[in-house]
């Protein structure tokens, strides 16, 4: 360490109280930035988990796709995951000609990715492990009970599966429609799941799900696709090469920064920018006051160093070294303090935020989440804020000549007229108030920063 570095260290140690106050200011600033980034990350992840629970972990669905289209989709560079729902046909516990609409079910062979990432929520039992096992929706259990043949987990059922819906159903879902045929399918019931249409608004039927591993070939495939980047999913829908676009998970795309609407992204970026700017103004005012006072106290020191040959660049480095030291000491503590503050806040008020969303009833709650990206962002902005706060006092220290620094003309400028204090000040605050007012007038720059920091 060079001589100026040693002088800076000794000065900071000698003025321990001011150094500690500066570090506290950095801690407060970085804690505020961390609180904002952690809260934003936690809320975003909470909404993502809720959307995935209700809709599934996909960006876009293609319906009525062929096996060839599925294989072509898997070759797309941007596609990271394809969950396959292979539609086998229709089945009903009752006579198909007499079946009510809500007693008819879609029979589908799903791959393991579909079972893992789409909203198949078990009430009891487990997921199927091969094509001889099945998960039934709760409405299917009720349908069997209504016709006097209740089904329990572990029972084997034989389904009459048809490629055409019953006469009571008005379904026009394929072009062209498949050849009409019927086959029997024996399945062991291993699980009961909540009723869900898996986002299919063209075919409003609950599904009896088995695992796809070589049973009857699917009449068509519903492909639930996820891409990287998320915006690539929208490009796939415009191609029209992989079946008909059934659904676009717009909410999940929005949360991952991909949307068809540019004004959405602009609004989010603008709001975040305004919030960070407000915090930065307050933080700069707070930290600047500390460095401004530090530079004022070290002005004579800078003058002496200049008189023995210290360059302006060396003096500037001396101030910025102090900024680097308080960054290294204050920012890590501020990151932990900001995260801890949000964690405590969400612990007490998270339940009120949860109540605003329906999926919280299924055990999905907002919690403070550690995100390396949010920590790095908070640390980066905090570091920029500290050096921005120190840069102006550093420039001021560079521009003062040795003689001016020793006399401190730049810090204390007051005319005899300005030094006058009203009698009212003396009557209200006494001699101490008069002296404080005179000192304030003689060192305006130092206290302007303090007033700004208090206002911020």
PDB file of C-alpha atoms in Angstrom, residues 65-328:
ATOM      1  CA  UNK A  65     -50.465 -32.631 -33.612  1.00  0.00           C
ATOM      2  CA  UNK A  66     -49.183 -35.748 -35.324  1.00  0.00           C
ATOM      3  CA  UNK A  67     -46.258 -37.883 -34.204  1.00  0.00           C
ATOM      4  CA  UNK A  68     -44.179 -36.393 -37.024  1.00  0.00           C
ATOM      5  CA  UNK A  69     -44.981 -32.857 -35.881  1.00  0.00           C
ATOM      6  CA  UNK A  70     -44.009 -33.788 -32.330  1.00  0.00           C
ATOM      7  CA  UNK A  71     -40.630 -35.121 -33.483  1.00  0.00           C
ATOM      8  CA  UNK A  72     -40.047 -32.006 -35.596  1.00  0.00           C
ATOM      9  CA  UNK A  73     -40.849 -29.780 -32.625  1.00  0.00           C
ATOM     10  CA  UNK A  74     -38.291 -31.598 -30.508  1.00  0.00           C
ATOM     11  CA  UNK A  75     -35.632 -30.621 -33.052  1.00  0.00           C
ATOM     12  CA  UNK A  76     -36.277 -26.889 -32.608  1.00  0.00           C
ATOM     13  CA  UNK A  77     -33.148 -25.296 -31.011  1.00  0.00           C
ATOM     14  CA  UNK A  78     -35.166 -23.066 -28.685  1.00  0.00           C
ATOM     15  CA  UNK A  79     -37.392 -25.874 -27.345  1.00  0.00           C
ATOM     16  CA  UNK A  80     -36.214 -27.077 -23.934  1.00  0.00           C
ATOM     17  CA  UNK A  81     -39.152 -29.299 -22.975  1.00  0.00           C
ATOM     18  CA  UNK A  82     -42.201 -30.895 -24.596  1.00  0.00           C
ATOM     19  CA  UNK A  83     -44.877 -32.495 -22.426  1.00  0.00           C
ATOM     20  CA  UNK A  84     -47.022 -34.920 -24.455  1.00  0.00           C
ATOM     21  CA  UNK A  85     -50.708 -35.685 -23.859  1.00  0.00           C
ATOM     22  CA  UNK A  86     -51.637 -38.440 -26.302  1.00  0.00           C
ATOM     23  CA  UNK A  87     -55.414 -38.583 -26.815  1.00  0.00           C
ATOM     24  CA  UNK A  88     -56.651 -42.192 -27.113  1.00  0.00           C
ATOM     25  CA  UNK A  89     -60.432 -41.689 -27.204  1.00  0.00           C
ATOM     26  CA  UNK A  90     -63.630 -41.287 -25.195  1.00  0.00           C
ATOM     27  CA  UNK A  91     -64.995 -43.511 -22.452  1.00  0.00           C
ATOM     28  CA  UNK A  92     -67.943 -43.503 -20.073  1.00  0.00           C
ATOM     29  CA  UNK A  93     -68.826 -45.680 -17.076  1.00  0.00           C
ATOM     30  CA  UNK A  94     -72.413 -45.814 -18.394  1.00  0.00           C
ATOM     31  CA  UNK A  95     -73.806 -46.845 -21.768  1.00  0.00           C
ATOM     32  CA  UNK A  96     -72.304 -44.345 -24.250  1.00  0.00           C
ATOM     33  CA  UNK A  97     -75.698 -43.766 -25.840  1.00  0.00           C
ATOM     34  CA  UNK A  98     -77.189 -42.743 -22.494  1.00  0.00           C
ATOM     35  CA  UNK A  99     -74.197 -41.042 -20.960  1.00  0.00           C
ATOM     36  CA  UNK A 100     -74.533 -37.553 -19.654  1.00  0.00           C
ATOM     37  CA  UNK A 101     -71.909 -35.096 -20.828  1.00  0.00           C
ATOM     38  CA  UNK A 102     -70.209 -34.927 -17.434  1.00  0.00           C
ATOM     39  CA  UNK A 103     -69.975 -38.727 -17.278  1.00  0.00           C
ATOM     40  CA  UNK A 104     -67.891 -38.944 -20.449  1.00  0.00           C
ATOM     41  CA  UNK A 105     -64.095 -38.803 -20.029  1.00  0.00           C
ATOM     42  CA  UNK A 106     -61.114 -38.354 -22.287  1.00  0.00           C
ATOM     43  CA  UNK A 107     -58.679 -41.249 -22.084  1.00  0.00           C
ATOM     44  CA  UNK A 108     -55.083 -40.128 -22.587  1.00  0.00           C
ATOM     45  CA  UNK A 109     -51.581 -41.552 -22.435  1.00  0.00           C
ATOM     46  CA  UNK A 110     -49.311 -38.868 -20.984  1.00  0.00           C
ATOM     47  CA  UNK A 111     -45.538 -39.007 -20.846  1.00  0.00           C
ATOM     48  CA  UNK A 112     -43.657 -38.563 -17.595  1.00  0.00           C
ATOM     49  CA  UNK A 113     -42.879 -34.925 -18.405  1.00  0.00           C
ATOM     50  CA  UNK A 114     -46.596 -34.163 -18.649  1.00  0.00           C
ATOM     51  CA  UNK A 115     -47.305 -35.827 -15.308  1.00  0.00           C
ATOM     52  CA  UNK A 116     -44.457 -33.872 -13.687  1.00  0.00           C
ATOM     53  CA  UNK A 117     -45.095 -30.407 -15.117  1.00  0.00           C
ATOM     54  CA  UNK A 118     -48.825 -30.116 -15.797  1.00  0.00           C
ATOM     55  CA  UNK A 119     -51.552 -29.651 -13.146  1.00  0.00           C
ATOM     56  CA  UNK A 120     -52.203 -33.288 -12.279  1.00  0.00           C
ATOM     57  CA  UNK A 121     -52.862 -32.864  -8.558  1.00  0.00           C
ATOM     58  CA  UNK A 122     -53.279 -36.075  -6.598  1.00  0.00           C
ATOM     59  CA  UNK A 123     -55.883 -36.397  -3.880  1.00  0.00           C
ATOM     60  CA  UNK A 124     -54.881 -39.969  -3.014  1.00  0.00           C
ATOM     61  CA  UNK A 125     -52.595 -42.699  -4.342  1.00  0.00           C
ATOM     62  CA  UNK A 126     -49.740 -42.194  -6.782  1.00  0.00           C
ATOM     63  CA  UNK A 127     -48.977 -41.505 -10.419  1.00  0.00           C
ATOM     64  CA  UNK A 128     -49.097 -44.343 -13.001  1.00  0.00           C
ATOM     65  CA  UNK A 129     -45.781 -46.053 -13.662  1.00  0.00           C
ATOM     66  CA  UNK A 130     -46.722 -47.900 -16.857  1.00  0.00           C
ATOM     67  CA  UNK A 131     -49.530 -48.182 -19.407  1.00  0.00           C
ATOM     68  CA  UNK A 132     -51.520 -50.667 -17.300  1.00  0.00           C
ATOM     69  CA  UNK A 133     -52.059 -48.156 -14.474  1.00  0.00           C
ATOM     70  CA  UNK A 134     -54.197 -45.032 -14.417  1.00  0.00           C
ATOM     71  CA  UNK A 135     -55.098 -41.957 -12.404  1.00  0.00           C
ATOM     72  CA  UNK A 136     -58.823 -41.177 -12.396  1.00  0.00           C
ATOM     73  CA  UNK A 137     -60.309 -37.731 -11.775  1.00  0.00           C
ATOM     74  CA  UNK A 138     -62.562 -37.449  -8.729  1.00  0.00           C
ATOM     75  CA  UNK A 139     -65.602 -37.026 -10.992  1.00  0.00           C
ATOM     76  CA  UNK A 140     -64.904 -40.506 -12.456  1.00  0.00           C
ATOM     77  CA  UNK A 141     -64.997 -42.037  -8.984  1.00  0.00           C
ATOM     78  CA  UNK A 142     -68.324 -40.264  -8.454  1.00  0.00           C
ATOM     79  CA  UNK A 143     -69.648 -41.489 -11.818  1.00  0.00           C
ATOM     80  CA  UNK A 144     -68.852 -45.116 -10.967  1.00  0.00           C
ATOM     81  CA  UNK A 145     -70.493 -44.683  -7.568  1.00  0.00           C
ATOM     82  CA  UNK A 146     -73.614 -43.146  -9.165  1.00  0.00           C
ATOM     83  CA  UNK A 147     -74.145 -46.196 -11.367  1.00  0.00           C
ATOM     84  CA  UNK A 148     -73.707 -48.568  -8.442  1.00  0.00           C
ATOM     85  CA  UNK A 149     -70.226 -49.884  -9.202  1.00  0.00           C
ATOM     86  CA  UNK A 150     -67.902 -47.877  -6.911  1.00  0.00           C
ATOM     87  CA  UNK A 151     -64.181 -48.005  -7.625  1.00  0.00           C
ATOM     88  CA  UNK A 152     -61.339 -47.929  -5.106  1.00  0.00           C
ATOM     89  CA  UNK A 153     -57.581 -47.595  -5.417  1.00  0.00           C
ATOM     90  CA  UNK A 154     -56.084 -50.901  -6.491  1.00  0.00           C
ATOM     91  CA  UNK A 155     -59.172 -52.009  -8.450  1.00  0.00           C
ATOM     92  CA  UNK A 156     -58.920 -52.988 -12.106  1.00  0.00           C
ATOM     93  CA  UNK A 157     -61.414 -51.386 -14.485  1.00  0.00           C
ATOM     94  CA  UNK A 158     -62.129 -52.169 -18.138  1.00  0.00           C
ATOM     95  CA  UNK A 159     -62.896 -49.136 -20.262  1.00  0.00           C
ATOM     96  CA  UNK A 160     -64.722 -49.170 -23.549  1.00  0.00           C
ATOM     97  CA  UNK A 161     -62.773 -46.572 -25.492  1.00  0.00           C
ATOM     98  CA  UNK A 162     -64.209 -45.072 -28.666  1.00  0.00           C
ATOM     99  CA  UNK A 163     -62.610 -42.767 -31.178  1.00  0.00           C
ATOM    100  CA  UNK A 164     -65.938 -40.940 -31.499  1.00  0.00           C
ATOM    101  CA  UNK A 165     -67.802 -39.128 -28.700  1.00  0.00           C
ATOM    102  CA  UNK A 166     -71.218 -40.251 -27.503  1.00  0.00           C
ATOM    103  CA  UNK A 167     -74.349 -38.954 -29.128  1.00  0.00           C
ATOM    104  CA  UNK A 168     -74.932 -36.496 -26.267  1.00  0.00           C
ATOM    105  CA  UNK A 169     -71.643 -34.741 -26.974  1.00  0.00           C
ATOM    106  CA  UNK A 170     -71.286 -32.096 -29.630  1.00  0.00           C
ATOM    107  CA  UNK A 171     -67.567 -32.302 -30.341  1.00  0.00           C
ATOM    108  CA  UNK A 172     -66.023 -31.187 -33.600  1.00  0.00           C
ATOM    109  CA  UNK A 173     -62.365 -31.392 -32.849  1.00  0.00           C
ATOM    110  CA  UNK A 174     -60.566 -33.026 -35.759  1.00  0.00           C
ATOM    111  CA  UNK A 175     -60.109 -32.299 -39.437  1.00  0.00           C
ATOM    112  CA  UNK A 176     -60.550 -34.921 -40.775  1.00  0.00           C
ATOM    113  CA  UNK A 177     -62.213 -36.984 -38.062  1.00  0.00           C
ATOM    114  CA  UNK A 178     -60.592 -40.346 -37.262  1.00  0.00           C
ATOM    115  CA  UNK A 179     -62.032 -43.645 -38.340  1.00  0.00           C
ATOM    116  CA  UNK A 180     -64.652 -44.806 -35.887  1.00  0.00           C
ATOM    117  CA  UNK A 181     -63.533 -47.773 -33.813  1.00  0.00           C
ATOM    118  CA  UNK A 182     -63.865 -49.111 -30.294  1.00  0.00           C
ATOM    119  CA  UNK A 183     -61.465 -51.083 -28.125  1.00  0.00           C
ATOM    120  CA  UNK A 184     -61.283 -52.360 -24.550  1.00  0.00           C
ATOM    121  CA  UNK A 185     -58.637 -51.030 -22.171  1.00  0.00           C
ATOM    122  CA  UNK A 186     -57.978 -52.655 -18.782  1.00  0.00           C
ATOM    123  CA  UNK A 187     -56.350 -50.382 -16.198  1.00  0.00           C
ATOM    124  CA  UNK A 188     -55.445 -50.625 -12.527  1.00  0.00           C
ATOM    125  CA  UNK A 189     -56.527 -47.544 -10.600  1.00  0.00           C
ATOM    126  CA  UNK A 190     -53.522 -46.259  -8.651  1.00  0.00           C
ATOM    127  CA  UNK A 191     -54.469 -42.650  -7.976  1.00  0.00           C
ATOM    128  CA  UNK A 192     -57.252 -40.085  -7.638  1.00  0.00           C
ATOM    129  CA  UNK A 193     -56.667 -36.578  -9.011  1.00  0.00           C
ATOM    130  CA  UNK A 194     -58.525 -33.302  -8.892  1.00  0.00           C
ATOM    131  CA  UNK A 195     -60.766 -32.552 -11.858  1.00  0.00           C
ATOM    132  CA  UNK A 196     -59.018 -30.506 -14.507  1.00  0.00           C
ATOM    133  CA  UNK A 197     -59.282 -29.933 -18.260  1.00  0.00           C
ATOM    134  CA  UNK A 198     -55.541 -29.234 -18.584  1.00  0.00           C
ATOM    135  CA  UNK A 199     -56.360 -25.955 -20.291  1.00  0.00           C
ATOM    136  CA  UNK A 200     -58.362 -27.592 -23.082  1.00  0.00           C
ATOM    137  CA  UNK A 201     -61.309 -25.343 -23.911  1.00  0.00           C
ATOM    138  CA  UNK A 202     -62.087 -27.217 -27.125  1.00  0.00           C
ATOM    139  CA  UNK A 203     -62.708 -30.486 -25.318  1.00  0.00           C
ATOM    140  CA  UNK A 204     -64.213 -29.779 -21.890  1.00  0.00           C
ATOM    141  CA  UNK A 205     -63.725 -33.272 -20.472  1.00  0.00           C
ATOM    142  CA  UNK A 206     -61.837 -34.556 -17.473  1.00  0.00           C
ATOM    143  CA  UNK A 207     -59.115 -37.064 -18.309  1.00  0.00           C
ATOM    144  CA  UNK A 208     -58.340 -40.610 -17.264  1.00  0.00           C
ATOM    145  CA  UNK A 209     -54.553 -40.614 -17.464  1.00  0.00           C
ATOM    146  CA  UNK A 210     -52.152 -43.470 -17.986  1.00  0.00           C
ATOM    147  CA  UNK A 211     -48.449 -43.500 -18.833  1.00  0.00           C
ATOM    148  CA  UNK A 212     -47.492 -43.726 -22.493  1.00  0.00           C
ATOM    149  CA  UNK A 213     -45.252 -46.708 -23.197  1.00  0.00           C
ATOM    150  CA  UNK A 214     -46.521 -48.498 -26.311  1.00  0.00           C
ATOM    151  CA  UNK A 215     -50.294 -48.872 -25.927  1.00  0.00           C
ATOM    152  CA  UNK A 216     -52.798 -47.916 -28.623  1.00  0.00           C
ATOM    153  CA  UNK A 217     -51.331 -45.140 -30.837  1.00  0.00           C
ATOM    154  CA  UNK A 218     -52.663 -41.713 -29.985  1.00  0.00           C
ATOM    155  CA  UNK A 219     -55.291 -40.199 -32.294  1.00  0.00           C
ATOM    156  CA  UNK A 220     -53.493 -36.876 -31.839  1.00  0.00           C
ATOM    157  CA  UNK A 221     -51.055 -35.227 -29.482  1.00  0.00           C
ATOM    158  CA  UNK A 222     -51.436 -32.163 -27.326  1.00  0.00           C
ATOM    159  CA  UNK A 223     -47.932 -30.753 -26.930  1.00  0.00           C
ATOM    160  CA  UNK A 224     -47.148 -28.434 -24.009  1.00  0.00           C
ATOM    161  CA  UNK A 225     -43.960 -26.596 -24.933  1.00  0.00           C
ATOM    162  CA  UNK A 226     -41.407 -24.607 -23.015  1.00  0.00           C
ATOM    163  CA  UNK A 227     -38.590 -22.659 -24.680  1.00  0.00           C
ATOM    164  CA  UNK A 228     -35.471 -20.702 -23.889  1.00  0.00           C
ATOM    165  CA  UNK A 229     -35.773 -17.771 -24.294  1.00  0.00           C
ATOM    166  CA  UNK A 230     -39.447 -17.543 -23.429  1.00  0.00           C
ATOM    167  CA  UNK A 231     -40.132 -15.237 -26.389  1.00  0.00           C
ATOM    168  CA  UNK A 232     -39.241 -18.085 -28.766  1.00  0.00           C
ATOM    169  CA  UNK A 233     -42.555 -19.751 -27.841  1.00  0.00           C
ATOM    170  CA  UNK A 234     -44.450 -16.891 -29.506  1.00  0.00           C
ATOM    171  CA  UNK A 235     -42.363 -17.332 -32.643  1.00  0.00           C
ATOM    172  CA  UNK A 236     -43.349 -21.027 -32.759  1.00  0.00           C
ATOM    173  CA  UNK A 237     -47.044 -20.134 -32.729  1.00  0.00           C
ATOM    174  CA  UNK A 238     -46.542 -17.895 -35.755  1.00  0.00           C
ATOM    175  CA  UNK A 239     -44.990 -20.701 -37.789  1.00  0.00           C
ATOM    176  CA  UNK A 240     -48.109 -22.907 -37.658  1.00  0.00           C
ATOM    177  CA  UNK A 241     -46.084 -26.066 -38.370  1.00  0.00           C
ATOM    178  CA  UNK A 242     -46.862 -28.048 -35.236  1.00  0.00           C
ATOM    179  CA  UNK A 243     -50.634 -28.354 -35.113  1.00  0.00           C
ATOM    180  CA  UNK A 244     -53.156 -25.795 -34.093  1.00  0.00           C
ATOM    181  CA  UNK A 245     -52.156 -23.367 -31.339  1.00  0.00           C
ATOM    182  CA  UNK A 246     -54.522 -24.264 -28.533  1.00  0.00           C
ATOM    183  CA  UNK A 247     -53.358 -22.024 -25.700  1.00  0.00           C
ATOM    184  CA  UNK A 248     -50.676 -19.476 -24.926  1.00  0.00           C
ATOM    185  CA  UNK A 249     -49.778 -19.184 -21.244  1.00  0.00           C
ATOM    186  CA  UNK A 250     -49.621 -15.389 -21.421  1.00  0.00           C
ATOM    187  CA  UNK A 251     -49.301 -14.861 -17.672  1.00  0.00           C
ATOM    188  CA  UNK A 252     -46.254 -17.108 -17.379  1.00  0.00           C
ATOM    189  CA  UNK A 253     -44.734 -15.501 -20.463  1.00  0.00           C
ATOM    190  CA  UNK A 254     -45.283 -12.045 -18.970  1.00  0.00           C
ATOM    191  CA  UNK A 255     -43.599 -13.090 -15.734  1.00  0.00           C
ATOM    192  CA  UNK A 256     -40.617 -14.314 -17.752  1.00  0.00           C
ATOM    193  CA  UNK A 257     -40.329 -11.093 -19.731  1.00  0.00           C
ATOM    194  CA  UNK A 258     -41.954 -12.236 -22.973  1.00  0.00           C
ATOM    195  CA  UNK A 259     -45.202 -10.696 -24.149  1.00  0.00           C
ATOM    196  CA  UNK A 260     -46.888  -9.692 -27.369  1.00  0.00           C
ATOM    197  CA  UNK A 261     -47.573  -6.268 -25.884  1.00  0.00           C
ATOM    198  CA  UNK A 262     -44.578  -3.922 -25.815  1.00  0.00           C
ATOM    199  CA  UNK A 263     -46.352  -1.429 -23.555  1.00  0.00           C
ATOM    200  CA  UNK A 264     -46.485  -4.073 -20.785  1.00  0.00           C
ATOM    201  CA  UNK A 265     -42.702  -4.395 -20.666  1.00  0.00           C
ATOM    202  CA  UNK A 266     -42.252  -0.638 -20.983  1.00  0.00           C
ATOM    203  CA  UNK A 267     -44.605  -0.029 -18.063  1.00  0.00           C
ATOM    204  CA  UNK A 268     -42.836  -2.583 -15.839  1.00  0.00           C
ATOM    205  CA  UNK A 269     -39.380  -1.217 -16.703  1.00  0.00           C
ATOM    206  CA  UNK A 270     -40.554   2.359 -16.137  1.00  0.00           C
ATOM    207  CA  UNK A 271     -42.064   1.565 -12.726  1.00  0.00           C
ATOM    208  CA  UNK A 272     -38.936  -0.291 -11.587  1.00  0.00           C
ATOM    209  CA  UNK A 273     -36.733   2.510 -12.880  1.00  0.00           C
ATOM    210  CA  UNK A 274     -38.721   5.176 -11.042  1.00  0.00           C
ATOM    211  CA  UNK A 275     -38.638   3.207  -7.787  1.00  0.00           C
ATOM    212  CA  UNK A 276     -34.890   2.567  -8.006  1.00  0.00           C
ATOM    213  CA  UNK A 277     -34.264   6.215  -8.907  1.00  0.00           C
ATOM    214  CA  UNK A 278     -36.176   7.433  -5.843  1.00  0.00           C
ATOM    215  CA  UNK A 279     -34.176   5.124  -3.586  1.00  0.00           C
ATOM    216  CA  UNK A 280     -30.931   6.122  -5.286  1.00  0.00           C
ATOM    217  CA  UNK A 281     -31.610   9.838  -4.773  1.00  0.00           C
ATOM    218  CA  UNK A 282     -32.179   9.244  -1.086  1.00  0.00           C
ATOM    219  CA  UNK A 283     -29.127   6.998  -0.792  1.00  0.00           C
ATOM    220  CA  UNK A 284     -26.859   9.408  -2.677  1.00  0.00           C
ATOM    221  CA  UNK A 285     -27.989  12.291  -0.473  1.00  0.00           C
ATOM    222  CA  UNK A 286     -27.323  10.251   2.656  1.00  0.00           C
ATOM    223  CA  UNK A 287     -23.910   8.922   1.668  1.00  0.00           C
ATOM    224  CA  UNK A 288     -22.825  12.127  -0.075  1.00  0.00           C
ATOM    225  CA  UNK A 289     -23.261  14.058   3.153  1.00  0.00           C
ATOM    226  CA  UNK A 290     -20.880  11.692   4.919  1.00  0.00           C
ATOM    227  CA  UNK A 291     -18.214  11.963   2.214  1.00  0.00           C
ATOM    228  CA  UNK A 292     -18.697  15.701   1.931  1.00  0.00           C
ATOM    229  CA  UNK A 293     -18.028  16.089   5.649  1.00  0.00           C
ATOM    230  CA  UNK A 294     -15.065  13.722   5.339  1.00  0.00           C
ATOM    231  CA  UNK A 295     -13.548  15.771   2.523  1.00  0.00           C
ATOM    232  CA  UNK A 296     -14.139  18.989   4.447  1.00  0.00           C
ATOM    233  CA  UNK A 297     -12.346  17.528   7.476  1.00  0.00           C
ATOM    234  CA  UNK A 298      -9.467  16.311   5.316  1.00  0.00           C
ATOM    235  CA  UNK A 299      -9.101  19.515   3.302  1.00  0.00           C
ATOM    236  CA  UNK A 300      -6.032  20.642   5.245  1.00  0.00           C
ATOM    237  CA  UNK A 301      -4.584  17.149   4.841  1.00  0.00           C
ATOM    238  CA  UNK A 302      -5.087  17.322   1.081  1.00  0.00           C
ATOM    239  CA  UNK A 303      -3.417  20.736   1.048  1.00  0.00           C
ATOM    240  CA  UNK A 304      -0.369  19.428   2.865  1.00  0.00           C
ATOM    241  CA  UNK A 305      -0.175  16.415   0.544  1.00  0.00           C
ATOM    242  CA  UNK A 306      -0.467  18.701  -2.485  1.00  0.00           C
ATOM    243  CA  UNK A 307       2.305  20.904  -1.155  1.00  0.00           C
ATOM    244  CA  UNK A 308       4.686  17.932  -0.999  1.00  0.00           C
ATOM    245  CA  UNK A 309       3.898  16.735  -4.519  1.00  0.00           C
ATOM    246  CA  UNK A 310       0.690  14.706  -4.405  1.00  0.00           C
ATOM    247  CA  UNK A 311      -1.131  14.896  -7.725  1.00  0.00           C
ATOM    248  CA  UNK A 312      -4.833  15.514  -8.206  1.00  0.00           C
ATOM    249  CA  UNK A 313      -5.298  11.919  -9.356  1.00  0.00           C
ATOM    250  CA  UNK A 314      -3.675  10.625  -6.162  1.00  0.00           C
ATOM    251  CA  UNK A 315      -5.951  12.784  -4.010  1.00  0.00           C
ATOM    252  CA  UNK A 316      -8.972  11.544  -5.910  1.00  0.00           C
ATOM    253  CA  UNK A 317      -7.830   7.954  -5.391  1.00  0.00           C
ATOM    254  CA  UNK A 318      -7.524   8.649  -1.687  1.00  0.00           C
ATOM    255  CA  UNK A 319     -11.216   9.623  -1.497  1.00  0.00           C
ATOM    256  CA  UNK A 320     -12.302   6.709  -3.690  1.00  0.00           C
ATOM    257  CA  UNK A 321     -10.244   4.299  -1.559  1.00  0.00           C
ATOM    258  CA  UNK A 322     -12.323   5.364   1.420  1.00  0.00           C
ATOM    259  CA  UNK A 323     -15.446   4.682  -0.669  1.00  0.00           C
ATOM    260  CA  UNK A 324     -14.145   1.213  -1.579  1.00  0.00           C
ATOM    261  CA  UNK A 325     -13.453   0.388   2.064  1.00  0.00           C
ATOM    262  CA  UNK A 326     -16.920   1.386   3.256  1.00  0.00           C
ATOM    263  CA  UNK A 327     -18.389  -0.584   0.323  1.00  0.00           C
ATOM    264  CA  UNK A 328     -16.547  -3.736   1.324  1.00  0.00           C
TER     265      UNK A 328
END
